[in-house]
Amino acid sequence: MSNKVGFTIGGTYSNGVLVKLDGKSHEEIEIGHSLIVKGTQRTYLMITNDIIADSDETASVVNMSRKPMFAKEMIADTLLSSKINCIPIASSATQEVEDARTIPDYLSECYLPTPEEAWTFYGACNMEDRYPLGTIKPLDFKVPIDVDTLIQNSFGIFGKSGTGKSVLGNLIAAYIVLYSNRIKNSQLVSIPSVLLIFDMHSEYGLKLKTPTQQVLAPGVAETFPEEFRVYCVDPELVDEIDKEFRRGVLASELKIQKKNIEVEDVVVLSELLNISGIGALNLYAVKNRLEELDKTWFDALLNFDNFDYKVLKSKFDMQVITSLRAFSRRLEPFKHFSQITDENDTCQELINDLKENRNVVVTFGRYGDSEILYMFVVNYISRRLREEYVSKGITEGTKNRIVIFVEEAHKFLNPEVRGSSPLGLIARELRKRGIVLCVIDQTPSQIDENVLGMVWNFFIGATSIDRDVEVSTRTLKLPKLFKPLVTSLRRQEFLTYGSAIRFPAVVKVMEYSSQMGELRRIYESKYKPDFKEYSKSLTKALDSD
């Protein structure tokens, strides 16, 4: 079958190149298809963003003709016109490959790409630092992603529910695990990377599921249990993980000790809890006096209505008492969270795991839909992590890089809270200390623009909201031309671009189960620790914690 699609008949750089189809029906070409155009001086990589069949009057005349059907078809081939509009992506001449800065000449022939031509523009996978992200349409060519480049800066995975964000996130996390093991087992100058994954629906710590809760495949922690410590917000998950992960993962309940909770851990939830600005200021002002009432200021606030009015009156004026009572009622859900205790706090263990190059998943299980608990836990851990790293001088050096995966990222990075949110402060302050974010969200338009400005790589699934399309594509060279692509993407198809991929591409993400199986085989052949030594290291880690 011929690879020829047609020939160029015009267009503009800003609005796209028009290709008249020749020998192919427009039903054979889809939005998102990659194409090659051979100009007079350069070869161009393009992506289709529109299908045009605009010979409507001619089609009506041909249809009304009294000629036999075979004659109509002959006339139609001559008179009817189908075109496609293409985005100029890149161009090559001899050994030079660069972003497209012009468009091909008239009547330049357009083809479906061969694997060799796709390789010219995107390069090849090597399973060491360039891993297969997915295939471009209509080829089975695997587009590589440079993991070392990816983790130098924050990156984002966006798209509406059901687009496959968790599948892509688990795959990228697995690539980071393998790449970090390569760094640790080689003489390369790069520092190893470690993952901190806030896992709302237990799809990284346990199994990926369909929207109807059917199990698809193991998540990254279950695929590489030797590499992960899993902290369970839902204590029932500890036994489940012990049964599922038969290769030795460490699973623990997540516990937060009340005495370690700071005022800012609660105040940062003011919008969610409907706490006024005056109420927050009052809390800062009276924290020390609250500590005189109970074991901790947090206990005192939770139990505020239980104290004798005369005792309260001796410490606070009436306006403050009213404010604190209102504050206490807002915190009613915290009275039922068993994760918040008097006895112990596993957060320091978690931070020590990260410092010792152990990947961490904080999985929420049945608490994944509790917005208050999810936000509180993420903010609390992020605040403790930030304090740990800010306290170190930048000249101390960075022993490893931390990549934080956070779902529903806009809750922590929207313009209203970004300045006070620990994750927002980490994004702004700690990149040079080796901490970057994987921002996962359905609504990127709700994320603060300053945070999005720090995102160097984008993975964009389907979305139909104009503002989300605009925000997620604005750093592309021709953003308006990509809107039809984003709105037409299927499940597990992503428009991806940034520093870690040579040129923008529409990819169908690798088939998850088989790819994770292949990555596991590579891990076992190259990096899997000796079982006896591994058991010793786990015991030592537990003892030290």
PDB file of C-alpha atoms in Angstrom, residues 92-307:
ATOM      1  CA  SER A  92      15.418  18.424   8.687  1.00  0.00           C
ATOM      2  CA  ALA A  93      18.086  19.084   6.109  1.00  0.00           C
ATOM      3  CA  THR A  94      21.061  16.691   5.876  1.00  0.00           C
ATOM      4  CA  GLN A  95      22.066  16.156   9.563  1.00  0.00           C
ATOM      5  CA  GLU A  96      20.286  19.223  10.923  1.00  0.00           C
ATOM      6  CA  VAL A  97      16.955  18.712  12.723  1.00  0.00           C
ATOM      7  CA  GLU A  98      15.170  21.686  14.282  1.00  0.00           C
ATOM      8  CA  ASP A  99      11.798  23.258  14.998  1.00  0.00           C
ATOM      9  CA  ALA A 100       9.921  24.177  11.839  1.00  0.00           C
ATOM     10  CA  ARG A 101      10.338  27.865  11.096  1.00  0.00           C
ATOM     11  CA  THR A 102       8.733  27.925   7.655  1.00  0.00           C
ATOM     12  CA  ILE A 103       6.402  25.738   5.572  1.00  0.00           C
ATOM     13  CA  PRO A 104       7.058  23.520   2.536  1.00  0.00           C
ATOM     14  CA  ASP A 105       6.777  24.772  -1.049  1.00  0.00           C
ATOM     15  CA  TYR A 106       3.705  24.333  -3.232  1.00  0.00           C
ATOM     16  CA  LEU A 107       3.060  20.790  -4.511  1.00  0.00           C
ATOM     17  CA  SER A 108       5.458  19.183  -2.037  1.00  0.00           C
ATOM     18  CA  GLU A 109       4.512  15.538  -1.633  1.00  0.00           C
ATOM     19  CA  CYS A 110       3.072  14.351   1.679  1.00  0.00           C
ATOM     20  CA  TYR A 111       3.516  10.815   3.048  1.00  0.00           C
ATOM     21  CA  LEU A 112       2.798   8.686   6.058  1.00  0.00           C
ATOM     22  CA  PRO A 113       6.118   8.490   7.920  1.00  0.00           C
ATOM     23  CA  THR A 114       8.373   5.455   7.844  1.00  0.00           C
ATOM     24  CA  PRO A 115       9.994   4.295  11.108  1.00  0.00           C
ATOM     25  CA  GLU A 116      13.324   5.639   9.828  1.00  0.00           C
ATOM     26  CA  GLU A 117      11.834   9.091   9.237  1.00  0.00           C
ATOM     27  CA  ALA A 118      10.200   9.105  12.675  1.00  0.00           C
ATOM     28  CA  TRP A 119      13.563   8.110  14.182  1.00  0.00           C
ATOM     29  CA  THR A 120      15.200  11.108  12.467  1.00  0.00           C
ATOM     30  CA  PHE A 121      12.944  13.461  14.388  1.00  0.00           C
ATOM     31  CA  TYR A 122      12.327  11.695  17.702  1.00  0.00           C
ATOM     32  CA  GLY A 123      15.375   9.491  18.177  1.00  0.00           C
ATOM     33  CA  ALA A 124      15.408   5.948  19.545  1.00  0.00           C
ATOM     34  CA  CYS A 125      14.655   4.286  22.890  1.00  0.00           C
ATOM     35  CA  ASN A 126      17.536   2.605  24.722  1.00  0.00           C
ATOM     36  CA  MET A 127      15.850   1.508  28.002  1.00  0.00           C
ATOM     37  CA  GLU A 128      18.606   3.219  29.996  1.00  0.00           C
ATOM     38  CA  ASP A 129      17.700   6.890  29.981  1.00  0.00           C
ATOM     39  CA  ARG A 130      15.342   7.102  26.974  1.00  0.00           C
ATOM     40  CA  TYR A 131      12.231   5.021  27.615  1.00  0.00           C
ATOM     41  CA  PRO A 132       9.205   4.488  25.324  1.00  0.00           C
ATOM     42  CA  LEU A 133       6.373   6.851  26.150  1.00  0.00           C
ATOM     43  CA  GLY A 134       3.959   5.634  23.480  1.00  0.00           C
ATOM     44  CA  THR A 135       3.422   5.258  19.748  1.00  0.00           C
ATOM     45  CA  ILE A 136       2.580   7.967  17.253  1.00  0.00           C
ATOM     46  CA  LYS A 137      -0.392   7.598  14.931  1.00  0.00           C
ATOM     47  CA  PRO A 138      -0.593   5.874  12.499  1.00  0.00           C
ATOM     48  CA  LEU A 139       2.752   4.108  13.112  1.00  0.00           C
ATOM     49  CA  ASP A 140       3.861   1.651  15.760  1.00  0.00           C
ATOM     50  CA  PHE A 141       6.954   3.823  16.286  1.00  0.00           C
ATOM     51  CA  LYS A 142       7.803   4.293  19.978  1.00  0.00           C
ATOM     52  CA  VAL A 143       8.526   7.885  20.927  1.00  0.00           C
ATOM     53  CA  PRO A 144      11.223   8.060  23.642  1.00  0.00           C
ATOM     54  CA  ILE A 145      11.184  10.266  26.714  1.00  0.00           C
ATOM     55  CA  ASP A 146      14.472  11.385  28.245  1.00  0.00           C
ATOM     56  CA  VAL A 147      14.011  10.627  31.955  1.00  0.00           C
ATOM     57  CA  ASP A 148      17.146  12.454  33.089  1.00  0.00           C
ATOM     58  CA  THR A 149      15.899  15.648  31.437  1.00  0.00           C
ATOM     59  CA  LEU A 150      12.339  15.108  32.658  1.00  0.00           C
ATOM     60  CA  ILE A 151      13.230  15.059  36.359  1.00  0.00           C
ATOM     61  CA  GLN A 152      15.384  18.183  36.260  1.00  0.00           C
ATOM     62  CA  ASN A 153      12.230  20.299  36.504  1.00  0.00           C
ATOM     63  CA  SER A 154       8.570  19.951  37.395  1.00  0.00           C
ATOM     64  CA  PHE A 155       6.233  18.328  34.874  1.00  0.00           C
ATOM     65  CA  GLY A 156       2.455  18.015  34.526  1.00  0.00           C
ATOM     66  CA  ILE A 157      -0.075  15.337  33.582  1.00  0.00           C
ATOM     67  CA  PHE A 158      -3.430  16.869  32.685  1.00  0.00           C
ATOM     68  CA  GLY A 159      -6.756  15.645  31.321  1.00  0.00           C
ATOM     69  CA  LYS A 160     -10.314  14.976  32.366  1.00  0.00           C
ATOM     70  CA  SER A 161     -11.329  11.917  34.365  1.00  0.00           C
ATOM     71  CA  GLY A 162     -10.884   8.641  32.498  1.00  0.00           C
ATOM     72  CA  THR A 163      -8.177   9.807  30.099  1.00  0.00           C
ATOM     73  CA  GLY A 164      -5.506   7.545  31.615  1.00  0.00           C
ATOM     74  CA  LYS A 165      -3.552   9.953  33.830  1.00  0.00           C
ATOM     75  CA  SER A 166      -2.892   7.243  36.425  1.00  0.00           C
ATOM     76  CA  VAL A 167      -1.675   4.792  33.774  1.00  0.00           C
ATOM     77  CA  LEU A 168       0.770   7.361  32.422  1.00  0.00           C
ATOM     78  CA  GLY A 169       1.794   8.463  35.924  1.00  0.00           C
ATOM     79  CA  ASN A 170       2.585   4.884  36.996  1.00  0.00           C
ATOM     80  CA  LEU A 171       4.561   4.291  33.808  1.00  0.00           C
ATOM     81  CA  ILE A 172       6.651   7.446  34.272  1.00  0.00           C
ATOM     82  CA  ALA A 173       7.202   6.556  37.952  1.00  0.00           C
ATOM     83  CA  ALA A 174       8.455   3.101  36.890  1.00  0.00           C
ATOM     84  CA  TYR A 175      10.884   4.689  34.421  1.00  0.00           C
ATOM     85  CA  ILE A 176      12.213   6.941  37.196  1.00  0.00           C
ATOM     86  CA  VAL A 177      12.737   3.876  39.428  1.00  0.00           C
ATOM     87  CA  LEU A 178      14.737   2.056  36.730  1.00  0.00           C
ATOM     88  CA  TYR A 179      16.723   5.142  35.764  1.00  0.00           C
ATOM     89  CA  SER A 180      17.606   5.872  39.386  1.00  0.00           C
ATOM     90  CA  ASN A 181      18.836   2.296  39.827  1.00  0.00           C
ATOM     91  CA  ARG A 182      21.006   2.748  36.759  1.00  0.00           C
ATOM     92  CA  ILE A 183      22.511   5.875  38.329  1.00  0.00           C
ATOM     93  CA  LYS A 184      23.177   4.113  41.639  1.00  0.00           C
ATOM     94  CA  ASN A 185      24.818   1.175  39.868  1.00  0.00           C
ATOM     95  CA  SER A 186      27.047   3.195  37.544  1.00  0.00           C
ATOM     96  CA  GLN A 187      29.762   5.809  37.599  1.00  0.00           C
ATOM     97  CA  LEU A 188      27.488   8.476  36.127  1.00  0.00           C
ATOM     98  CA  VAL A 189      27.737  11.959  37.588  1.00  0.00           C
ATOM     99  CA  SER A 190      23.954  12.350  38.012  1.00  0.00           C
ATOM    100  CA  ILE A 191      22.385  11.948  41.452  1.00  0.00           C
ATOM    101  CA  PRO A 192      19.724   9.254  42.026  1.00  0.00           C
ATOM    102  CA  SER A 193      16.065  10.176  42.231  1.00  0.00           C
ATOM    103  CA  VAL A 194      13.470   9.098  44.749  1.00  0.00           C
ATOM    104  CA  LEU A 195       9.674   9.274  44.525  1.00  0.00           C
ATOM    105  CA  LEU A 196       7.163  10.656  47.000  1.00  0.00           C
ATOM    106  CA  ILE A 197       3.719   9.759  45.636  1.00  0.00           C
ATOM    107  CA  PHE A 198       0.515  11.049  47.236  1.00  0.00           C
ATOM    108  CA  ASP A 199      -1.834   8.304  46.063  1.00  0.00           C
ATOM    109  CA  MET A 200      -5.476   9.320  46.500  1.00  0.00           C
ATOM    110  CA  HIS A 201      -7.086   6.167  45.141  1.00  0.00           C
ATOM    111  CA  SER A 202      -4.368   3.578  45.832  1.00  0.00           C
ATOM    112  CA  GLU A 203      -3.501   3.229  42.142  1.00  0.00           C
ATOM    113  CA  TYR A 204       0.232   3.647  42.699  1.00  0.00           C
ATOM    114  CA  GLY A 205       0.494   1.793  46.010  1.00  0.00           C
ATOM    115  CA  LEU A 206      -1.752  -1.106  45.004  1.00  0.00           C
ATOM    116  CA  LYS A 207      -3.561  -1.656  41.714  1.00  0.00           C
ATOM    117  CA  LEU A 208      -4.822   0.381  38.787  1.00  0.00           C
ATOM    118  CA  LYS A 209      -8.574   0.122  38.358  1.00  0.00           C
ATOM    119  CA  THR A 210     -11.198   1.106  35.795  1.00  0.00           C
ATOM    120  CA  PRO A 211     -13.823   3.737  36.695  1.00  0.00           C
ATOM    121  CA  THR A 212     -16.071   0.783  37.662  1.00  0.00           C
ATOM    122  CA  GLN A 213     -13.348  -0.491  40.063  1.00  0.00           C
ATOM    123  CA  GLN A 214     -12.286  -3.466  37.950  1.00  0.00           C
ATOM    124  CA  VAL A 215      -8.619  -4.297  38.533  1.00  0.00           C
ATOM    125  CA  LEU A 216      -6.405  -3.615  35.516  1.00  0.00           C
ATOM    126  CA  ALA A 217      -2.835  -4.223  36.679  1.00  0.00           C
ATOM    127  CA  PRO A 218      -0.432  -3.671  39.605  1.00  0.00           C
ATOM    128  CA  GLY A 219       0.683  -0.137  40.368  1.00  0.00           C
ATOM    129  CA  VAL A 220       4.338   0.874  40.429  1.00  0.00           C
ATOM    130  CA  ALA A 221       4.878  -0.003  44.107  1.00  0.00           C
ATOM    131  CA  GLU A 222       3.483  -3.494  43.631  1.00  0.00           C
ATOM    132  CA  THR A 223       5.591  -3.954  40.502  1.00  0.00           C
ATOM    133  CA  PHE A 224       8.782  -2.917  42.332  1.00  0.00           C
ATOM    134  CA  PRO A 225       8.059  -3.692  45.996  1.00  0.00           C
ATOM    135  CA  GLU A 226      11.781  -3.853  46.850  1.00  0.00           C
ATOM    136  CA  GLU A 227      12.001  -0.168  45.982  1.00  0.00           C
ATOM    137  CA  PHE A 228       9.082   1.225  47.986  1.00  0.00           C
ATOM    138  CA  ARG A 229       7.899   1.972  51.490  1.00  0.00           C
ATOM    139  CA  VAL A 230       4.119   2.362  51.587  1.00  0.00           C
ATOM    140  CA  TYR A 231       2.480   4.496  54.290  1.00  0.00           C
ATOM    141  CA  CYS A 232      -1.232   3.714  54.601  1.00  0.00           C
ATOM    142  CA  VAL A 233      -3.673   6.413  55.636  1.00  0.00           C
ATOM    143  CA  ASP A 234      -6.213   3.579  55.626  1.00  0.00           C
ATOM    144  CA  PRO A 235      -4.830   1.104  58.210  1.00  0.00           C
ATOM    145  CA  GLU A 236      -6.750  -1.783  56.613  1.00  0.00           C
ATOM    146  CA  LEU A 237      -4.387  -1.576  53.650  1.00  0.00           C
ATOM    147  CA  VAL A 238      -1.358  -2.682  55.686  1.00  0.00           C
ATOM    148  CA  ASP A 239      -2.439  -6.339  55.805  1.00  0.00           C
ATOM    149  CA  GLU A 240      -3.621  -6.234  52.204  1.00  0.00           C
ATOM    150  CA  ILE A 241      -0.225  -4.981  51.042  1.00  0.00           C
ATOM    151  CA  ASP A 242       1.563  -7.602  53.125  1.00  0.00           C
ATOM    152  CA  LYS A 243      -0.451 -10.274  51.318  1.00  0.00           C
ATOM    153  CA  GLU A 244      -0.169  -8.764  47.845  1.00  0.00           C
ATOM    154  CA  PHE A 245       3.497  -7.759  47.897  1.00  0.00           C
ATOM    155  CA  ARG A 246       5.337 -11.009  48.373  1.00  0.00           C
ATOM    156  CA  ARG A 247       8.769  -9.625  47.618  1.00  0.00           C
ATOM    157  CA  GLY A 248       9.270  -7.648  50.818  1.00  0.00           C
ATOM    158  CA  VAL A 249       7.745  -4.162  50.697  1.00  0.00           C
ATOM    159  CA  LEU A 250       7.563  -2.216  53.954  1.00  0.00           C
ATOM    160  CA  ALA A 251       3.998  -1.148  54.758  1.00  0.00           C
ATOM    161  CA  SER A 252       3.103   1.018  57.773  1.00  0.00           C
ATOM    162  CA  GLU A 253       0.172   2.970  59.076  1.00  0.00           C
ATOM    163  CA  LEU A 254       0.528   6.701  58.633  1.00  0.00           C
ATOM    164  CA  LYS A 255       0.319   8.404  62.018  1.00  0.00           C
ATOM    165  CA  ILE A 256       0.474  12.120  62.803  1.00  0.00           C
ATOM    166  CA  GLN A 257       1.192  13.159  66.364  1.00  0.00           C
ATOM    167  CA  LYS A 258      -0.903  16.056  67.610  1.00  0.00           C
ATOM    168  CA  LYS A 259       2.026  17.840  69.232  1.00  0.00           C
ATOM    169  CA  ASN A 260       3.719  18.122  65.810  1.00  0.00           C
ATOM    170  CA  ILE A 261       0.749  19.831  64.158  1.00  0.00           C
ATOM    171  CA  GLU A 262       1.392  23.521  63.583  1.00  0.00           C
ATOM    172  CA  VAL A 263      -1.163  26.287  63.192  1.00  0.00           C
ATOM    173  CA  GLU A 264      -0.317  26.642  59.506  1.00  0.00           C
ATOM    174  CA  ASP A 265      -1.316  22.997  58.912  1.00  0.00           C
ATOM    175  CA  VAL A 266      -4.874  23.990  59.777  1.00  0.00           C
ATOM    176  CA  VAL A 267      -4.917  27.553  58.472  1.00  0.00           C
ATOM    177  CA  VAL A 268      -3.893  26.398  54.988  1.00  0.00           C
ATOM    178  CA  LEU A 269      -7.274  24.594  54.881  1.00  0.00           C
ATOM    179  CA  SER A 270      -9.195  27.808  55.634  1.00  0.00           C
ATOM    180  CA  GLU A 271     -10.987  27.927  52.281  1.00  0.00           C
ATOM    181  CA  LEU A 272     -12.069  24.296  52.508  1.00  0.00           C
ATOM    182  CA  LEU A 273     -13.166  24.611  56.159  1.00  0.00           C
ATOM    183  CA  ASN A 274     -14.774  28.028  55.631  1.00  0.00           C
ATOM    184  CA  ILE A 275     -12.547  29.670  58.217  1.00  0.00           C
ATOM    185  CA  SER A 276     -12.383  33.456  58.143  1.00  0.00           C
ATOM    186  CA  GLY A 277      -9.170  35.417  57.948  1.00  0.00           C
ATOM    187  CA  ILE A 278      -9.869  36.885  61.397  1.00  0.00           C
ATOM    188  CA  GLY A 279     -10.302  33.383  62.803  1.00  0.00           C
ATOM    189  CA  ALA A 280      -6.933  32.341  61.401  1.00  0.00           C
ATOM    190  CA  LEU A 281      -5.212  35.427  62.843  1.00  0.00           C
ATOM    191  CA  ASN A 282      -6.809  34.774  66.232  1.00  0.00           C
ATOM    192  CA  LEU A 283      -5.470  31.229  66.218  1.00  0.00           C
ATOM    193  CA  TYR A 284      -1.901  32.384  65.621  1.00  0.00           C
ATOM    194  CA  ALA A 285      -2.255  34.942  68.385  1.00  0.00           C
ATOM    195  CA  VAL A 286      -3.639  32.587  71.057  1.00  0.00           C
ATOM    196  CA  LYS A 287      -1.796  29.337  70.309  1.00  0.00           C
ATOM    197  CA  ASN A 288       0.302  29.532  73.494  1.00  0.00           C
ATOM    198  CA  ARG A 289      -2.728  30.202  75.664  1.00  0.00           C
ATOM    199  CA  LEU A 290      -4.564  27.258  74.098  1.00  0.00           C
ATOM    200  CA  GLU A 291      -1.660  25.010  75.086  1.00  0.00           C
ATOM    201  CA  GLU A 292      -2.331  25.907  78.729  1.00  0.00           C
ATOM    202  CA  LEU A 293      -5.813  24.377  78.445  1.00  0.00           C
ATOM    203  CA  ASP A 294      -4.964  20.880  77.194  1.00  0.00           C
ATOM    204  CA  LYS A 295      -2.136  18.563  76.142  1.00  0.00           C
ATOM    205  CA  THR A 296      -1.665  20.476  72.875  1.00  0.00           C
ATOM    206  CA  TRP A 297      -3.167  23.574  71.280  1.00  0.00           C
ATOM    207  CA  PHE A 298      -4.799  21.240  68.749  1.00  0.00           C
ATOM    208  CA  ASP A 299      -6.501  19.196  71.504  1.00  0.00           C
ATOM    209  CA  ALA A 300      -7.623  22.405  73.163  1.00  0.00           C
ATOM    210  CA  LEU A 301      -9.166  23.654  69.939  1.00  0.00           C
ATOM    211  CA  LEU A 302     -10.912  20.345  69.191  1.00  0.00           C
ATOM    212  CA  ASN A 303     -12.356  20.245  72.718  1.00  0.00           C
ATOM    213  CA  PHE A 304     -12.996  23.972  73.049  1.00  0.00           C
ATOM    214  CA  ASP A 305     -16.720  23.650  73.841  1.00  0.00           C
ATOM    215  CA  ASN A 306     -15.941  21.302  76.726  1.00  0.00           C
ATOM    216  CA  PHE A 307     -14.043  23.855  78.802  1.00  0.00           C
TER     217      PHE A 307
END
